[in-house]
């Protein structure tokens, strides 16, 4: 999977740190959102919403101290008129693709597993979520991406 971005992608100022148990948590609150329409919204629990341009994306920078195998989980909401959007989660040089299902509203969240990735080396990695195809109004409301360590 290749994620093409128009323009220059600048390095992020803030670097997230992998949790002690190895979990990597990419929340909407920590994202840098790039594009024309997507933006961070919400009150108590933030999300990336108004994602009506499929080329918009969210990015993070994370320091990985414990490489290994990870399960990728995405928490999102999707209104009735926006199902079947395809998106990609890129971590370093690894990627997994997902497809949204209708959750009933923009505030009814679901967590899904997209499968696994492997991070081979410690260091700072860039992470990104980007739409690939958007047949409806918007890609999704994205709350978080969580990489959970998997025993090998």
Coordinates of C-alpha atoms in Angstrom, one line a residue:
X1 CA 0.0 0.0 0.0
X2 CA 1.3 3.4 -0.9
X3 CA 0.0 6.6 0.7
X4 CA 0.6 9.6 -1.6
X5 CA 0.4 13.0 -0.1
X6 CA 0.4 16.3 -2.0
X7 CA 2.8 18.9 -0.7
X8 CA 5.5 18.5 1.9
X9 CA 4.9 16.5 5.1
X10 CA 6.7 18.3 7.9
X11 CA 8.1 16.5 10.9
X12 CA 5.9 16.7 14.0
X13 CA 7.1 18.7 16.9
X14 CA 5.7 16.4 19.6
X15 CA 6.8 12.8 19.9
X16 CA 4.5 10.3 21.6
X17 CA 6.1 7.7 23.8
X18 CA 5.3 4.0 23.8
X19 CA 3.6 2.9 27.0
X20 CA 5.4 0.7 29.5
X21 CA 3.5 -2.4 28.5
X22 CA 4.4 -1.8 24.9
X23 CA 1.1 -0.3 23.8
X24 CA 1.2 2.5 21.2
X25 CA -1.8 4.9 21.5
X26 CA -2.5 7.4 18.7
X27 CA -5.4 9.6 19.9
X28 CA -7.2 12.3 18.0
X29 CA -6.1 14.7 20.7
X30 CA -2.4 14.1 19.9
X31 CA -2.8 14.1 16.1
X32 CA -1.7 16.7 13.6
X33 CA -4.5 16.9 11.0
X34 CA -3.5 18.0 7.5
X35 CA -5.9 18.9 4.8
X36 CA -8.9 21.0 3.7
X37 CA -11.7 19.8 5.9
X38 CA -10.8 17.3 8.6
X39 CA -10.2 18.8 12.0
X40 CA -10.2 17.8 15.7
X41 CA -13.6 18.2 17.3
X42 CA -15.6 17.2 20.3
X43 CA -15.7 17.8 24.0
X44 CA -14.6 15.3 26.6
X45 CA -13.4 12.7 24.1
X46 CA -12.0 14.2 20.9
X47 CA -12.2 12.8 17.4
X48 CA -11.0 13.8 14.0
X49 CA -14.2 14.8 12.2
X50 CA -15.5 16.8 9.2
X51 CA -13.3 14.4 7.1
X52 CA -15.1 15.1 3.9
X53 CA -12.0 15.3 1.7
X54 CA -10.5 11.8 1.2
X55 CA -7.0 13.3 0.8
X56 CA -6.9 14.8 4.3
X57 CA -4.9 12.8 6.9
X58 CA -3.9 12.6 10.5
X59 CA -0.3 12.0 11.5
X60 CA 1.7 11.3 14.7
X61 CA 5.3 10.8 15.6
X62 CA 6.0 8.0 18.1
X63 CA 9.1 6.7 19.9
X64 CA 9.2 2.9 19.9
X65 CA 11.4 1.4 22.6
X66 CA 9.9 -2.1 22.5
X67 CA 9.6 -3.3 18.8
X68 CA 7.8 -6.4 17.9
X69 CA 4.4 -7.6 16.7
X70 CA 1.3 -5.5 17.2
X71 CA -2.4 -5.8 16.6
X72 CA -3.8 -2.6 15.1
X73 CA -7.2 -1.4 16.5
X74 CA -9.1 1.6 15.2
X75 CA -11.9 3.3 17.1
X76 CA -14.3 5.3 14.8
X77 CA -17.9 6.3 14.2
X78 CA -19.7 6.4 10.9
X79 CA -23.1 7.9 10.1
X80 CA -25.7 6.1 7.9
X81 CA -24.7 8.0 4.7
X82 CA -20.9 7.3 5.0
X83 CA -20.2 3.6 5.2
X84 CA -17.8 1.7 3.0
X85 CA -15.0 4.3 3.1
X86 CA -11.5 2.7 2.8
X87 CA -8.6 4.0 4.7
X88 CA -5.0 3.1 5.5
X89 CA -3.1 3.1 8.7
X90 CA 0.7 3.5 8.1
X91 CA 3.2 2.9 10.9
X92 CA 6.8 3.4 9.7
X93 CA 7.0 1.2 6.6
X94 CA 4.1 -1.1 7.6
X95 CA 0.5 -0.5 6.6
X96 CA -2.9 -2.1 7.1
X97 CA -6.1 -1.2 5.3
X98 CA -9.6 -0.8 6.8
X99 CA -13.1 -0.2 5.6
X100 CA -15.7 1.6 7.6
X101 CA -19.1 0.1 8.5
X102 CA -22.0 2.2 9.6
X103 CA -22.1 2.6 13.4
X104 CA -25.5 4.4 13.4
X105 CA -24.3 8.0 14.0
X106 CA -21.2 10.2 14.2
X107 CA -21.1 9.7 18.0
X108 CA -21.6 5.9 18.2
X109 CA -18.1 4.5 18.2
X110 CA -16.9 1.0 17.3
X111 CA -13.4 -0.5 17.8
X112 CA -12.2 -2.9 15.1
X113 CA -9.0 -4.8 14.5
X114 CA -7.3 -4.3 11.2
X115 CA -4.8 -7.1 11.7
X116 CA -1.2 -7.1 12.6
X117 CA 2.0 -5.3 11.8
X118 CA 5.6 -5.8 12.9
X119 CA 8.0 -3.1 14.0
X120 CA 11.5 -4.5 13.8
X121 CA 13.7 -1.8 15.3
X122 CA 13.4 0.8 18.1
X123 CA 13.4 4.5 17.2
X124 CA 11.1 7.3 16.1
X125 CA 8.4 6.4 13.6
X126 CA 5.9 8.4 11.7
X127 CA 2.3 7.2 11.8
X128 CA -0.6 8.2 9.6
X129 CA -4.2 7.5 8.9
X130 CA -5.4 8.5 5.4
X131 CA -8.6 7.9 3.4
X132 CA -8.3 5.9 0.2
X133 CA -11.9 5.9 -1.0
X134 CA -15.0 7.8 0.2
X135 CA -18.3 6.9 -1.4
X136 CA -20.4 8.8 1.1
X137 CA -20.3 12.2 2.9
X138 CA -17.2 11.6 5.0
X139 CA -14.4 9.1 5.7
X140 CA -15.2 8.7 9.4
X141 CA -14.9 10.3 12.8
X142 CA -11.6 8.8 14.1
X143 CA -11.1 8.7 17.9
X144 CA -7.9 6.6 18.1
X145 CA -5.6 4.0 16.7
X146 CA -4.1 1.6 19.3
X147 CA -1.2 -0.8 18.6
X148 CA -1.4 -3.6 21.1
X149 CA 1.7 -5.8 21.6
X150 CA 1.1 -9.5 20.5
X151 CA 3.1 -12.4 22.1
X152 CA 5.3 -14.1 19.5

